CSV table of N, CA, C and O in Angstrom, one decimal:
chain,number,residue,atom,x,y,z
A,152,LEU,N,91.1,122.9,166.6
A,152,LEU,CA,92.0,121.8,166.3
A,152,LEU,C,92.9,122.1,165.1
A,152,LEU,O,92.5,122.8,164.2
A,153,GLU,N,94.1,121.6,165.2
A,153,GLU,CA,95.1,121.8,164.2
A,153,GLU,C,95.3,120.5,163.5
A,153,GLU,O,95.7,119.5,164.1
A,154,PHE,N,95.2,120.5,162.2
A,154,PHE,CA,95.4,119.2,161.4
A,154,PHE,C,96.7,119.4,160.7
A,154,PHE,O,96.9,120.4,159.9
A,155,ARG,N,97.6,118.4,160.8
A,155,ARG,CA,98.9,118.5,160.1
A,155,ARG,C,99.0,117.4,159.0
A,155,ARG,O,98.5,116.3,159.3
A,156,ARG,N,99.5,117.8,157.9
A,156,ARG,CA,99.7,116.8,156.8
A,156,ARG,C,101.1,116.1,157.0
A,156,ARG,O,101.2,115.0,156.7
A,157,VAL,N,102.1,116.9,157.4
A,157,VAL,CA,103.4,116.3,157.5
A,157,VAL,C,103.6,115.6,158.8
A,157,VAL,O,103.2,116.0,159.9
A,158,LEU,N,104.3,114.4,158.7
A,158,LEU,CA,104.6,113.6,159.9
A,158,LEU,C,106.0,113.9,160.3
A,158,LEU,O,106.9,113.9,159.5
A,159,PHE,N,106.1,114.2,161.6
A,159,PHE,CA,107.5,114.4,162.2
A,159,PHE,C,107.8,113.2,163.0
A,159,PHE,O,106.9,112.3,163.2
A,160,ARG,N,109.0,113.1,163.5
A,160,ARG,CA,109.5,111.9,164.2
A,160,ARG,C,108.5,111.4,165.2
A,160,ARG,O,107.9,112.1,166.0
A,161,SER,N,108.2,110.0,165.2
A,161,SER,CA,107.3,109.3,166.0
A,161,SER,C,105.8,109.5,165.7
A,161,SER,O,105.0,108.8,166.3
A,162,MET,N,105.5,110.4,164.9
A,162,MET,CA,104.1,110.6,164.5
A,162,MET,C,103.7,109.5,163.5
A,162,MET,O,104.5,109.0,162.8
A,163,TRP,N,102.4,109.3,163.4
A,163,TRP,CA,101.9,108.3,162.5
A,163,TRP,C,100.5,108.7,161.9
A,163,TRP,O,99.8,109.5,162.5
A,164,LYS,N,100.2,108.0,160.8
A,164,LYS,CA,98.8,108.2,160.2
A,164,LYS,C,98.3,106.8,160.1
A,164,LYS,O,99.0,105.8,159.8
A,165,GLY,N,97.0,106.6,160.4
A,165,GLY,CA,96.3,105.3,160.4
A,165,GLY,C,95.2,105.2,159.4
A,165,GLY,O,94.6,106.2,159.1
A,166,TYR,N,95.0,104.0,158.9
A,166,TYR,CA,94.0,103.8,157.9
A,166,TYR,C,93.3,102.4,158.2
A,166,TYR,O,94.0,101.5,158.6
A,167,ILE,N,92.0,102.4,158.0
A,167,ILE,CA,91.2,101.1,158.2
A,167,ILE,C,90.7,100.7,156.8
A,167,ILE,O,90.3,101.6,156.0
A,168,PHE,N,90.8,99.4,156.5
A,168,PHE,CA,90.3,98.9,155.2
A,168,PHE,C,89.7,97.6,155.4
A,168,PHE,O,89.9,96.9,156.4
A,169,ARG,N,88.9,97.1,154.4
A,169,ARG,CA,88.3,95.8,154.5
A,169,ARG,C,88.7,95.0,153.3
A,169,ARG,O,88.7,95.5,152.2
A,170,THR,N,89.0,93.7,153.5
A,170,THR,CA,89.4,92.8,152.5
A,170,THR,C,88.2,92.0,152.1
A,170,THR,O,87.5,91.5,153.0
A,171,PRO,N,87.9,91.7,150.8
A,171,PRO,CA,86.7,91.0,150.5
A,171,PRO,C,86.8,89.5,150.6
A,171,PRO,O,85.9,88.8,150.7
A,172,ARG,N,88.1,89.0,150.7
A,172,ARG,CA,88.3,87.5,150.9
A,172,ARG,C,89.7,87.3,151.4
A,172,ARG,O,90.6,88.2,151.4
A,173,ALA,N,89.9,86.1,152.0
A,173,ALA,CA,91.2,85.8,152.6
A,173,ALA,C,92.2,85.4,151.4
A,173,ALA,O,91.9,84.6,150.6
A,174,GLU,N,93.3,86.1,151.4
A,174,GLU,CA,94.4,85.8,150.4
A,174,GLU,C,95.6,86.7,150.7
A,174,GLU,O,95.6,87.5,151.7
A,175,ILE,N,96.6,86.6,149.9
A,175,ILE,CA,97.8,87.4,150.0
A,175,ILE,C,97.6,88.7,149.3
A,175,ILE,O,97.2,88.7,148.2
A,176,TYR,N,97.9,89.8,150.1
A,176,TYR,CA,97.7,91.1,149.5
A,176,TYR,C,99.1,91.8,149.5
A,176,TYR,O,99.9,91.5,150.4
A,177,THR,N,99.2,92.8,148.6
A,177,THR,CA,100.4,93.6,148.6
A,177,THR,C,100.0,95.0,149.0
A,177,THR,O,99.1,95.6,148.5
A,178,ILE,N,100.6,95.5,150.1
A,178,ILE,CA,100.3,96.9,150.6
A,178,ILE,C,101.5,97.8,150.3
A,178,ILE,O,102.6,97.4,150.6
A,179,THR,N,101.2,98.9,149.6
A,179,THR,CA,102.3,99.8,149.1
A,179,THR,C,101.9,101.2,149.6
A,179,THR,O,100.8,101.7,149.4
A,180,VAL,N,102.9,101.8,150.3
A,180,VAL,CA,102.8,103.2,150.7
A,180,VAL,C,103.7,104.1,149.9
A,180,VAL,O,104.9,103.7,149.7
A,181,THR,N,103.3,105.2,149.4
A,181,THR,CA,104.2,106.2,148.8
A,181,THR,C,104.1,107.5,149.6
A,181,THR,O,103.1,107.9,150.2
A,182,THR,N,105.3,108.1,149.7
A,182,THR,CA,105.4,109.3,150.6
A,182,THR,C,106.3,110.3,149.9
A,182,THR,O,106.9,110.0,148.9
A,183,THR,N,106.3,111.5,150.4
A,183,THR,CA,107.3,112.5,149.9
A,183,THR,C,108.6,112.2,150.5
A,183,THR,O,108.7,111.4,151.5
A,184,ARG,N,109.7,112.8,150.0
A,184,ARG,CA,111.0,112.6,150.5
A,184,ARG,C,111.2,113.3,151.9
A,184,ARG,O,110.5,114.2,152.2
A,185,GLY,N,112.2,112.8,152.6
A,185,GLY,CA,112.6,113.6,153.8
A,185,GLY,C,112.8,112.8,155.1
A,185,GLY,O,113.1,113.3,156.1
A,186,GLY,N,112.8,111.4,155.0
A,186,GLY,CA,113.1,110.7,156.2
A,186,GLY,C,113.0,109.2,156.0
A,186,GLY,O,113.3,108.7,154.9
A,187,ALA,N,112.5,108.5,157.0
A,187,ALA,CA,112.3,107.0,157.0
A,187,ALA,C,111.0,106.7,157.7
A,187,ALA,O,110.6,107.4,158.6
A,188,ALA,N,110.4,105.6,157.2
A,188,ALA,CA,109.1,105.2,157.7
A,188,ALA,C,109.0,103.7,158.0
A,188,ALA,O,109.7,102.9,157.3
A,189,LYS,N,108.0,103.4,158.8
A,189,LYS,CA,107.6,102.0,159.1
A,189,LYS,C,106.2,101.8,158.5
A,189,LYS,O,105.4,102.6,158.7
A,190,LEU,N,106.0,100.6,157.9
A,190,LEU,CA,104.7,100.2,157.5
A,190,LEU,C,104.2,99.1,158.5
A,190,LEU,O,104.9,98.1,158.6
A,191,ILE,N,103.1,99.4,159.2
A,191,ILE,CA,102.6,98.5,160.2
A,191,ILE,C,101.2,98.1,159.8
A,191,ILE,O,100.4,98.9,159.5
A,192,VAL,N,101.0,96.8,159.8
A,192,VAL,CA,99.7,96.2,159.5
A,192,VAL,C,99.2,95.4,160.6
A,192,VAL,O,99.9,94.5,161.1
A,193,ASN,N,98.0,95.7,161.1
A,193,ASN,CA,97.5,95.0,162.3
A,193,ASN,C,98.5,94.9,163.4
A,193,ASN,O,98.7,93.8,164.0
A,194,ASP,N,99.1,96.0,163.8
A,194,ASP,CA,100.1,96.1,164.9
A,194,ASP,C,101.4,95.3,164.7
A,194,ASP,O,102.1,95.0,165.6
A,195,GLU,N,101.7,94.9,163.5
A,195,GLU,CA,102.9,94.1,163.2
A,195,GLU,C,103.7,94.9,162.1
A,195,GLU,O,103.2,95.3,161.1
A,196,VAL,N,105.0,95.2,162.5
A,196,VAL,CA,105.8,95.9,161.6
A,196,VAL,C,106.1,95.0,160.4
A,196,VAL,O,106.6,93.9,160.5
A,197,ARG,N,105.8,95.5,159.2
A,197,ARG,CA,105.9,94.7,158.0
A,197,ARG,C,107.0,95.1,157.1
A,197,ARG,O,107.6,94.4,156.3
A,198,ALA,N,107.4,96.4,157.1
A,198,ALA,CA,108.5,97.0,156.3
A,198,ALA,C,108.9,98.3,156.8
A,198,ALA,O,108.2,99.0,157.5
A,199,GLU,N,110.2,98.6,156.5
A,199,GLU,CA,110.8,99.9,156.8
A,199,GLU,C,111.5,100.4,155.6
A,199,GLU,O,112.0,99.6,154.8
A,200,GLY,N,111.6,101.7,155.4
A,200,GLY,CA,112.3,102.2,154.3
A,200,GLY,C,112.5,103.7,154.2
A,200,GLY,O,111.9,104.4,155.1
A,201,THR,N,113.2,104.2,153.3
A,201,THR,CA,113.5,105.6,153.0
A,201,THR,C,112.3,106.2,152.3
A,201,THR,O,111.7,105.6,151.4
A,202,THR,N,111.8,107.3,152.8
A,202,THR,CA,110.7,108.0,152.2
A,202,THR,C,111.1,108.5,150.8
A,202,THR,O,112.2,108.7,150.5
A,203,GLY,N,110.1,108.8,150.0
A,203,GLY,CA,110.3,109.2,148.6
A,203,GLY,C,110.3,108.1,147.6
A,203,GLY,O,110.4,108.3,146.4
A,204,GLN,N,110.3,106.9,148.1
A,204,GLN,CA,110.2,105.7,147.3
A,204,GLN,C,109.2,104.8,147.9
A,204,GLN,O,108.9,104.8,149.1
A,205,PRO,N,108.6,103.9,147.1
A,205,PRO,CA,107.5,103.0,147.6
A,205,PRO,C,108.1,102.1,148.8
A,205,PRO,O,109.2,101.6,148.7
A,206,ILE,N,107.3,101.9,149.8
A,206,ILE,CA,107.5,101.0,150.9
A,206,ILE,C,106.4,99.9,150.8
A,206,ILE,O,105.2,100.3,150.9
A,207,SER,N,106.7,98.7,150.6
A,207,SER,CA,105.6,97.7,150.5
A,207,SER,C,105.9,96.4,151.2
A,207,SER,O,107.1,96.1,151.5
A,208,SER,N,104.9,95.6,151.3
A,208,SER,CA,104.9,94.3,151.9
A,208,SER,C,103.8,93.4,151.4
A,208,SER,O,102.7,93.9,151.2
A,209,GLU,N,104.1,92.1,151.3
A,209,GLU,CA,103.1,91.1,151.0
A,209,GLU,C,102.7,90.5,152.3
A,209,GLU,O,103.5,90.2,153.2
A,210,ILE,N,101.4,90.3,152.5
A,210,ILE,CA,100.9,89.7,153.7
A,210,ILE,C,99.6,89.0,153.5
A,210,ILE,O,98.7,89.4,152.7
A,211,TRP,N,99.4,87.8,154.2
A,211,TRP,CA,98.2,87.1,154.2
A,211,TRP,C,97.2,87.8,155.1
A,211,TRP,O,97.5,88.0,156.3
A,212,LEU,N,96.0,88.1,154.6
A,212,LEU,CA,95.0,88.7,155.4
A,212,LEU,C,93.7,87.9,155.2
A,212,LEU,O,93.3,87.5,154.1
A,213,ASN,N,93.0,87.7,156.3
A,213,ASN,CA,91.7,87.1,156.3
A,213,ASN,C,90.7,88.1,155.8
A,213,ASN,O,90.9,89.3,155.8
A,214,GLN,N,89.5,87.6,155.4
A,214,GLN,CA,88.4,88.5,155.1
A,214,GLN,C,88.0,89.4,156.3
A,214,GLN,O,88.0,88.9,157.4
A,215,GLY,N,87.8,90.7,156.1
A,215,GLY,CA,87.4,91.5,157.2
A,215,GLY,C,88.2,92.8,157.2
A,215,GLY,O,88.9,93.2,156.3
A,216,ALA,N,88.0,93.5,158.4
A,216,ALA,CA,88.6,94.8,158.6
A,216,ALA,C,90.1,94.6,159.1
A,216,ALA,O,90.4,93.7,159.9
A,217,HIS,N,90.9,95.6,158.6
A,217,HIS,CA,92.3,95.6,159.0
A,217,HIS,C,92.8,97.0,159.2
A,217,HIS,O,92.2,97.9,158.7
A,218,ALA,N,94.0,97.2,159.9
A,218,ALA,CA,94.5,98.5,160.1
A,218,ALA,C,95.9,98.6,159.6
A,218,ALA,O,96.7,97.7,159.7
A,219,ILE,N,96.2,99.8,159.0
A,219,ILE,CA,97.5,100.1,158.5
A,219,ILE,C,97.9,101.4,159.2
A,219,ILE,O,97.2,102.3,159.4
A,220,ARG,N,99.2,101.4,159.7
A,220,ARG,CA,99.8,102.6,160.2
A,220,ARG,C,101.1,102.9,159.5
A,220,ARG,O,101.9,102.0,159.2
A,221,VAL,N,101.3,104.2,159.1
A,221,VAL,CA,102.6,104.6,158.6
A,221,VAL,C,103.2,105.5,159.6
A,221,VAL,O,102.7,106.5,160.0
A,222,GLN,N,104.3,105.0,160.2
A,222,GLN,CA,104.9,105.7,161.3
A,222,GLN,C,106.3,106.3,160.9
A,222,GLN,O,107.1,105.7,160.2
A,223,ASN,N,106.5,107.5,161.3
A,223,ASN,CA,107.8,108.2,161.0
A,223,ASN,C,108.9,107.7,162.0
A,223,ASN,O,108.7,107.6,163.2
A,224,ILE,N,110.0,107.3,161.3
A,224,ILE,CA,111.2,106.8,162.1
A,224,ILE,C,112.2,108.0,162.2
A,224,ILE,O,112.8,108.2,163.3
A,225,SER,N,112.3,108.8,161.1
A,225,SER,CA,113.2,110.0,161.2
A,225,SER,C,112.8,111.0,160.1
A,225,SER,O,112.1,110.6,159.1
A,226,GLY,N,113.2,112.2,160.3
A,226,GLY,CA,113.0,113.3,159.3
A,226,GLY,C,111.5,113.7,159.4
A,226,GLY,O,110.9,113.6,160.4
A,227,SER,N,111.0,114.2,158.2
A,227,SER,CA,109.6,114.6,158.1
A,227,SER,C,109.2,114.4,156.6
A,227,SER,O,110.0,114.5,155.7
A,228,PHE,N,107.9,114.0,156.5
A,228,PHE,CA,107.4,113.6,155.2
A,228,PHE,C,105.9,113.6,155.2
A,228,PHE,O,105.3,113.6,156.3
A,229,ASP,N,105.2,113.5,154.1
A,229,ASP,CA,103.8,113.3,154.0
A,229,ASP,C,103.5,112.0,153.3
A,229,ASP,O,104.2,111.6,152.4
A,230,VAL,N,102.4,111.4,153.7
A,230,VAL,CA,101.9,110.1,153.1
A,230,VAL,C,101.1,110.6,151.8
A,230,VAL,O,100.2,111.3,152.0
A,231,GLN,N,101.5,110.1,150.7
A,231,GLN,CA,100.8,110.4,149.4
A,231,GLN,C,99.7,109.4,149.1
A,231,GLN,O,98.6,109.8,148.6
A,232,SER,N,100.0,108.1,149.3
A,232,SER,CA,99.0,107.1,149.0
A,232,SER,C,99.3,105.8,149.8
A,232,SER,O,100.4,105.5,150.1
A,233,VAL,N,98.2,105.1,150.0
A,233,VAL,CA,98.3,103.7,150.5
A,233,VAL,C,97.4,102.8,149.6
A,233,VAL,O,96.3,103.1,149.4
A,234,GLU,N,98.1,101.8,149.0
A,234,GLU,CA,97.4,100.9,148.1
A,234,GLU,C,97.4,99.5,148.6
A,234,GLU,O,98.4,99.0,149.0
A,235,VAL,N,96.2,98.9,148.5
A,235,VAL,CA,96.1,97.5,148.9
A,235,VAL,C,95.6,96.7,147.7
A,235,VAL,O,94.6,97.0,147.1
A,236,LYS,N,96.4,95.8,147.2
A,236,LYS,CA,96.1,95.0,146.0
A,236,LYS,C,96.1,93.5,146.3
A,236,LYS,O,96.9,93.0,147.0
């Protein structure tokens, strides 16, 4: 198997996380420079932006498990961090 760190066009990385209670959360993704990305939460596009700067969204989430996807729109880049506050 070959594992790639860099995302090329249409590729994505996914993350699963659990929220302790229902409330509004801020999800922030940081990436290296080199393209554009979508932030997708529970299969809903929440934000798009240029890589190399934070891409974030506020969203109401119920208590439980949720999914985040960072999808490449153009160029190439690596996901450095995903933060849920």
